[in-house]
Amino acid sequence: MSKPNLDIQVEPFESGKAEYLPLAPTTANGTPMVKIVLRLRLQNNEASTVTVTGITFSFPGSSQPSKIMQDVNSYGNLGLAVGAVEFWSNGFSHTNNKINNAVYLTGAAPAQVKVDVFCKDFTDPATLTLPLAPHKSPVAAAAYLFPYAAGDLRADEYMSTAAVHWANGGKMGTQIFAHDIGCVGWDNQAKQWSGLLPGTNGSKNEHYRIWGLPVRSVAAGAVESWNDSLDDNTVLGTFPDPPPSDGDGNHITIRYGTEIVTYCHFQKGSMPANLKTKGAPVAEGQMLGRAGNTGYSTQPHTHIECERASDTALRPLPFRDGWVVDQSKLSPPSATGPWFKLHGHGICKDPVAIWPLGRNPEWRGWQDLGGPSKAPPAVASWGAHRLDVFSAGTDGNLKHTWWDGATWHTWQTLGGVFKGGPAAVSWGANRIDVFVRGMDDHLGHLWWNGSQWNGWQDLGGPITSAPAVASWAANRLDVFAAGSDGNLKHTWWDGATWSDWDWVGGVFYDNPAAVSWGANRIDVVVHGMDDHLAHLWRG
């Protein structure tokens, strides 16, 4: 029995542990995965040449099966002379791109990984067993932002990539954790997802949705190096021939603590001038350049990869504040879907749509509706795709804008100088009722009947807060406000007449909130004097 005297070291490695990348599932209820890729550093401590013939990864204490690596010596570098050092990584074979040795495991990560290195003329392998731990990036929250911003995307667009990258990055494996990022959108004419804009065929760079999108810094860092001088490739679908002098094309490398991230293939001249200095500070989310098609690239996209700054050892890219989903699970134009939120996860093994924002993609905006406004708004809806918004202008008058299903309309003035914010509700098609606290501390009422605005109607007082209103049926209105004693007061319209003010009690701060979710049901919430929310209901 004999085994070779080989020194084995691995990367990524921190604090005595080999590191893996947790991968997000493709849906909220999907099963997560882990990606295990190790760069082996092998040093021959024998007195003669040692030839590596096989490498196996296994996971002691786990039910996960061993992974026998294929075409191990595809680079022809594993005949190690005395004292020689060589590197090997478990990614794609150099000679056969159908062989991918990267390890993808479904479910929780194993606690350990064991590496066996088999060599010619030795009966037993050289071995190394290490605990496994998830990789943590050396930045805030231990994970990076995605390098694109949701606010830069068109309607119904998402970024897209996958955990499987087509290239190794040489025997050092620097590209095994890399991503080639594109942009996909829903083509309503073709009824399918596409990286191309509607009506285009992909023969020009500007046909691609990603073309010209701002590429943004994944964290706060400092510039290491850059190139911004190469022309964009104009022959699409094939790699440039001859190969360009800089395969990364126009690119920038940013240092984030102990790691560096390189962003590739920018449009020529799109890099901000203040970043073309080594050591220049970069803010999180700052634009670094625009997505292009330069260097060794067949079409517009962004290549991004991460390495350890000290020696370019491969490093994973965990992300945060983004959402992913199998795009086949979406029903565009709706963004509703089983989205999974990234919090220290790598992108899924299979391609997914990516919403690069911490807020769920089912929420869209913020949209600027103009102003100026000097009071909190109120909003009501009397039909599908209809919104009516009210606020106070700088002159104190009630202002109104509305969405008719296609466009927002110019703000109109409805008069009625008042205090605080308005309240609005609709109890039927083409009906809106608006209430304010007038300058005389009386409740003012304005309403739209489908053809014109009516009012102002004085509903008495005094009140000492802005009102709240709810409606639980046609021709029914319930209005709440604070009385002069600070208690909640209530008046209502029953379809024929307004009631007298009714004392409801409950001294509170600020303004009440009210809503109805069914016949004869009203819920009121206030900010109590003990700084707790208090809830009152009827029905």
Coordinates of N, CA, C and O in Angstrom, one line a residue, residues 52 76 107 533:
V52 N -0.7 12.5 -12.2 CA -2.0 12.4 -11.7 C -2.9 11.7 -12.8 O -2.9 12.1 -14.0
G76 N -3.1 18.8 -19.9 CA -1.8 18.2 -20.1 C -0.7 18.6 -19.1 O 0.5 18.6 -19.4
G107 N -30.4 20.3 -2.4 CA -30.7 20.2 -0.9 C -29.6 20.9 -0.1 O -28.8 21.7 -0.6
L533 N -50.7 50.9 18.2 CA -51.9 51.0 17.3 C -53.1 50.4 18.0 O -53.0 49.4 18.6

